[in-house]
Coordinates of C-alpha atoms in Angstrom, one line a residue:
M1 CA 10.3 -9.7 86.0
A2 CA 14.2 -9.0 84.3
R3 CA 15.5 -10.5 87.9
K4 CA 13.5 -13.3 88.0
R5 CA 14.7 -14.0 83.7
W6 CA 18.3 -12.9 85.0
F7 CA 18.5 -15.6 87.3
A8 CA 16.3 -17.8 85.0
A9 CA 19.6 -17.9 82.2
I10 CA 22.5 -18.0 85.1
S11 CA 20.8 -21.7 85.9
I12 CA 21.6 -22.4 82.1
A13 CA 25.1 -20.1 82.7
K14 CA 26.8 -22.6 85.1
L15 CA 26.5 -25.7 82.5
I16 CA 29.3 -23.9 81.5
L17 CA 31.0 -22.3 83.5
V18 CA 32.8 -24.3 85.1
A19 CA 34.0 -25.8 82.3
C20 CA 35.4 -22.0 81.3
V21 CA 37.3 -22.2 84.7
V22 CA 38.2 -25.8 85.5
A23 CA 39.7 -26.3 81.4
G24 CA 41.0 -22.2 81.5
A25 CA 43.8 -23.8 84.6
Q26 CA 45.0 -27.0 82.6
T27 CA 47.5 -27.4 79.8
K28 CA 46.2 -28.6 77.1
T29 CA 47.5 -31.7 75.4
P30 CA 49.0 -31.4 72.6
A31 CA 46.3 -32.2 69.5
V32 CA 48.0 -35.2 67.4
Q33 CA 45.8 -33.9 64.1
S34 CA 43.6 -31.0 63.7
G35 CA 41.4 -29.8 60.0
F36 CA 38.1 -29.0 59.5
A37 CA 36.2 -32.0 58.3
P38 CA 33.9 -30.1 55.0
V39 CA 29.6 -31.8 56.5
D40 CA 27.0 -30.2 55.0
G41 CA 27.9 -26.4 54.8
L42 CA 29.7 -26.2 58.4
K43 CA 33.6 -26.5 57.9
M44 CA 32.8 -28.4 61.6
Y45 CA 36.4 -28.3 64.2
Y46 CA 38.1 -31.6 65.8
E47 CA 41.6 -32.8 66.8
I48 CA 42.8 -36.1 67.6
H49 CA 44.2 -37.4 71.2
G50 CA 46.1 -40.7 71.0
A51 CA 46.1 -44.2 68.6
G52 CA 43.4 -46.6 68.9
Q53 CA 40.5 -47.7 68.9
P54 CA 37.8 -44.4 68.6
L55 CA 36.1 -42.3 70.6
V56 CA 34.4 -40.0 69.2
L57 CA 33.8 -36.8 71.8
V58 CA 30.6 -34.5 71.7
H59 CA 30.9 -31.0 75.0
G60 CA 28.5 -29.7 75.9
G61 CA 25.7 -26.3 75.3
L62 CA 28.4 -23.1 74.7
G63 CA 30.9 -25.2 75.3
S64 CA 34.0 -26.7 73.4
T65 CA 36.8 -29.5 73.2
G66 CA 38.4 -27.9 75.7
M67 CA 35.7 -28.9 77.7
F68 CA 37.5 -32.5 77.6
D69 CA 41.0 -31.0 78.4
P70 CA 41.5 -32.3 82.3
I71 CA 41.0 -35.4 81.1
M72 CA 41.4 -35.9 78.4
P73 CA 45.6 -38.1 78.8
A74 CA 43.4 -41.0 80.6
L75 CA 40.8 -41.2 77.6
S76 CA 43.7 -40.9 75.4
K77 CA 46.1 -43.2 76.9
G78 CA 45.5 -46.1 74.2
R79 CA 42.8 -44.5 72.2
E80 CA 42.2 -42.5 69.2
V81 CA 39.9 -40.0 70.9
I82 CA 38.4 -37.6 67.9
A83 CA 37.0 -34.6 70.0
V84 CA 34.4 -31.9 67.8
D85 CA 33.7 -28.7 67.7
L86 CA 29.4 -28.6 67.1
Q87 CA 28.0 -26.2 65.4
G88 CA 28.6 -22.7 65.8
H89 CA 30.2 -23.5 68.9
G90 CA 34.2 -22.8 69.8
R91 CA 36.2 -23.1 66.3
T92 CA 33.3 -24.5 64.2
A93 CA 32.2 -21.2 62.6
D94 CA 27.8 -20.8 62.1
I95 CA 25.8 -21.8 59.2
D96 CA 22.1 -20.7 58.2
R97 CA 20.7 -23.3 59.4
P98 CA 18.8 -23.7 62.9
M99 CA 20.3 -26.2 65.4
S100 CA 18.7 -28.7 66.5
F101 CA 20.1 -32.8 68.4
E102 CA 18.8 -34.2 65.1
A103 CA 21.2 -31.7 62.7
M104 CA 24.6 -31.8 64.7
A105 CA 24.4 -35.6 65.4
D106 CA 24.3 -36.3 61.4
D107 CA 26.8 -33.8 61.3
V108 CA 28.5 -36.0 64.2
A109 CA 28.5 -39.1 62.1
A110 CA 29.2 -37.5 58.9
V111 CA 32.9 -36.1 60.4
I112 CA 33.6 -39.8 61.9
R113 CA 32.9 -41.1 57.6
Y114 CA 34.7 -38.3 56.3
L115 CA 38.1 -39.0 59.0
K116 CA 37.0 -43.2 57.3
I117 CA 35.9 -44.3 60.4
E118 CA 34.3 -47.8 60.3
K119 CA 33.4 -47.7 63.6
A120 CA 33.6 -45.4 66.5
D121 CA 32.9 -44.7 70.8
V122 CA 30.5 -42.1 71.1
M123 CA 30.7 -39.9 74.1
G124 CA 28.5 -36.8 74.9
Y125 CA 28.4 -34.8 77.9
S126 CA 25.1 -32.4 78.0
V127 CA 23.6 -31.3 75.2
G128 CA 26.6 -33.0 73.7
G129 CA 25.2 -36.9 75.1
E130 CA 21.4 -35.7 73.0
V131 CA 23.4 -35.4 70.2
A132 CA 25.9 -38.4 70.6
L133 CA 22.5 -40.2 72.0
R134 CA 21.3 -39.3 68.5
V135 CA 23.8 -39.7 66.5
A136 CA 23.2 -44.2 68.0
I137 CA 19.7 -44.3 66.7
Q138 CA 20.4 -42.3 63.8
H139 CA 23.3 -43.6 63.3
P140 CA 23.6 -46.7 64.1
D141 CA 25.5 -48.5 62.1
I142 CA 28.8 -46.1 63.1
V143 CA 28.0 -46.3 66.7
R144 CA 30.3 -49.6 68.7
K145 CA 30.1 -48.7 71.6
L146 CA 28.1 -44.9 73.5
V147 CA 28.6 -43.6 76.7
I148 CA 25.9 -41.2 77.7
V149 CA 26.8 -38.2 81.0
S150 CA 23.7 -35.7 82.4
A151 CA 22.2 -35.7 79.5
T152 CA 18.3 -37.0 79.3
F153 CA 15.9 -38.7 77.1
R154 CA 13.0 -36.8 77.4
R155 CA 13.4 -32.9 78.3
D156 CA 11.5 -33.7 81.8
G157 CA 14.4 -35.2 82.0
W158 CA 16.2 -32.6 83.8
Y159 CA 15.0 -29.9 86.6
P160 CA 12.1 -27.6 86.7
E161 CA 14.2 -24.9 87.1
I162 CA 17.1 -25.9 84.2
V163 CA 14.6 -25.9 82.2
A164 CA 13.4 -22.3 82.0
G165 CA 17.2 -21.1 81.8
M166 CA 17.7 -23.3 78.7
T167 CA 13.6 -21.6 77.3
Q168 CA 15.2 -18.5 78.8
M169 CA 18.5 -17.8 76.1
G170 CA 18.9 -15.9 73.6
P171 CA 19.9 -11.6 72.9
A172 CA 19.7 -11.0 76.7
A173 CA 21.6 -13.5 77.8
A174 CA 23.3 -13.6 75.4
A175 CA 24.2 -9.9 76.5
Q176 CA 24.3 -11.0 79.9
M177 CA 26.7 -13.4 79.4
K178 CA 29.7 -11.5 78.2
Q179 CA 31.0 -11.0 81.3
T180 CA 31.7 -14.5 82.3
P181 CA 34.6 -16.6 81.7
M182 CA 32.7 -18.5 79.2
Y183 CA 32.2 -15.0 76.7
Q184 CA 35.7 -14.9 77.1
S185 CA 36.7 -19.2 76.4
Y186 CA 34.6 -18.3 73.7
S187 CA 35.2 -15.3 72.0
Q188 CA 38.6 -16.3 71.5
I189 CA 39.2 -19.1 69.5
A190 CA 35.7 -18.7 68.3
P191 CA 35.9 -17.4 64.4
R192 CA 33.9 -14.7 64.0
P193 CA 32.7 -13.9 68.2
E194 CA 30.3 -11.5 66.3
D195 CA 28.1 -14.6 66.6
W196 CA 27.6 -15.3 69.8
T197 CA 24.4 -13.5 70.4
M198 CA 23.2 -16.0 67.8
L199 CA 24.8 -18.3 68.8
N200 CA 22.0 -18.1 72.3
T201 CA 19.2 -17.5 70.7
K202 CA 19.6 -21.1 68.4
L203 CA 20.2 -23.0 71.5
G204 CA 17.1 -21.2 72.8
E205 CA 15.0 -21.5 70.2
M206 CA 16.1 -25.9 70.3
F207 CA 15.5 -26.0 74.2
R208 CA 12.1 -24.6 73.7
K209 CA 11.1 -27.1 71.8
D210 CA 10.3 -30.4 73.4
Y211 CA 11.2 -33.9 72.3
D212 CA 10.5 -37.6 74.0
W213 CA 13.2 -40.1 72.6
S214 CA 11.2 -43.4 74.7
S215 CA 10.7 -45.6 72.3
E216 CA 13.6 -45.1 70.0
V217 CA 15.6 -45.0 72.7
Q218 CA 14.0 -48.9 73.2
T219 CA 15.8 -49.0 69.7
I220 CA 18.8 -48.9 70.8
H221 CA 21.8 -52.2 71.5
I222 CA 24.8 -51.6 71.3
P223 CA 26.6 -51.4 74.7
T224 CA 25.5 -48.5 76.3
L225 CA 27.0 -46.9 80.0
L226 CA 24.9 -43.9 81.8
V227 CA 26.8 -41.9 84.0
F228 CA 25.5 -38.9 86.2
G229 CA 26.0 -37.3 89.1
D230 CA 24.1 -38.6 92.5
A231 CA 23.5 -34.3 92.4
D232 CA 23.3 -33.7 88.9
A233 CA 20.6 -31.4 87.1
V234 CA 18.9 -34.1 85.4
R235 CA 16.4 -36.3 88.4
T236 CA 17.9 -39.3 89.3
G237 CA 15.2 -41.0 88.5
H238 CA 14.8 -40.2 84.5
A239 CA 18.7 -41.6 85.3
V240 CA 16.9 -44.7 86.0
Q241 CA 14.6 -44.8 83.3
F242 CA 16.8 -45.0 80.8
F243 CA 18.7 -47.8 82.3
E244 CA 15.3 -49.2 81.5
L245 CA 14.7 -47.9 78.4
L246 CA 17.5 -49.7 77.1
G247 CA 17.0 -52.3 79.2
G248 CA 18.4 -52.5 82.7
G249 CA 17.3 -53.1 85.5
K250 CA 14.7 -55.6 84.7
R251 CA 15.6 -58.6 86.8
D252 CA 18.4 -59.8 89.3
A253 CA 22.1 -60.4 87.0
G254 CA 22.1 -64.4 88.7
W255 CA 25.5 -65.9 90.0
D256 CA 27.3 -65.7 86.0
G257 CA 26.1 -62.6 85.1
S258 CA 23.9 -64.2 82.2
G259 CA 20.6 -61.5 82.8
M260 CA 22.9 -58.6 83.3
S261 CA 21.8 -56.4 79.4
P262 CA 24.4 -54.7 77.7
A263 CA 23.2 -51.2 79.2
R264 CA 25.1 -50.1 82.5
L265 CA 25.1 -47.4 85.2
A266 CA 26.7 -44.7 86.7
I267 CA 25.8 -42.9 89.7
L268 CA 29.2 -41.6 90.8
P269 CA 28.7 -39.8 94.2
G270 CA 29.5 -36.3 96.0
V271 CA 29.8 -35.6 91.1
T272 CA 27.3 -32.0 89.8
H273 CA 26.3 -31.2 86.9
Y274 CA 29.0 -28.4 87.1
T275 CA 32.6 -30.5 87.5
I276 CA 31.1 -34.7 86.8
F277 CA 32.5 -33.5 82.4
A278 CA 36.4 -33.5 84.7
S279 CA 35.9 -35.7 87.4
P280 CA 38.4 -38.5 88.1
A281 CA 35.1 -40.6 89.0
L282 CA 34.2 -40.1 84.9
V283 CA 37.6 -41.4 83.3
L284 CA 36.9 -44.5 86.4
A285 CA 34.0 -45.3 85.3
T286 CA 34.6 -45.2 81.1
V287 CA 37.7 -46.3 80.4
P288 CA 36.9 -50.3 82.3
F289 CA 33.4 -50.6 79.7
L290 CA 35.2 -48.8 76.4
D291 CA 37.8 -51.0 77.3
A292 CA 35.5 -53.7 78.0
P293 CA 35.2 -56.9 75.2
M294 CA 32.0 -56.3 72.6
P295 CA 29.1 -58.8 74.6
K296 CA 29.2 -61.9 71.8

């Protein structure tokens, strides 16, 4: 039984393991500006790269802004990229508050307002994708375009083994994962490395709660891009359902494209959940979408 729990915990650990290895091998692009935004008791870390239309980046669970280092030069070329560390992640110290997608979405929105940005594009990966989705739902007035990468609108959108791994997160899994590069990366930048166990515990508590945002997704009318790998941890069928909830895939767009919805769906070939956030294919799918004029 203990061995089964160990392998379940490792399934979620894989989500960040590659992130640490890849990001650690890259030369970090110097930020133009960095700081801490006072947000609901948090001192939320952010760093800014480039200049132009603002794009807010939200990392995955157990990760940090460094996850995006491999693609940051391409993303920040011609735009202002604001990468943030969520509650208890990276350089943002935890506070006495449970973790929830909804609360972290409010935090991201508060950073946007703190930086006096009227409207920003918002892009999130994995857990960060679900936070980005909640930002668009809870704060539609400040989101211009939305990019969701390898994330779900309903908990069963993940493959069953991924859900099992997420629900096993807690003190025991945290102790085991101290042997991995993800903990080493965390301990190097966290203001209180001893909070590692609490971070895993709070994430586990959040992951054990069911969610289904189907009805709320249908209220989103801004241009939205969904990006998944063809070998993702998210079920391909769920990705199609997500696209349809946003108005895509309903009918033929016609010769003139007049039947096309504001939603876009990209399934990247030969890409997994553990490589998509650093994939050049992600940039190739995302940048033209962000650069395209807003629909009238």
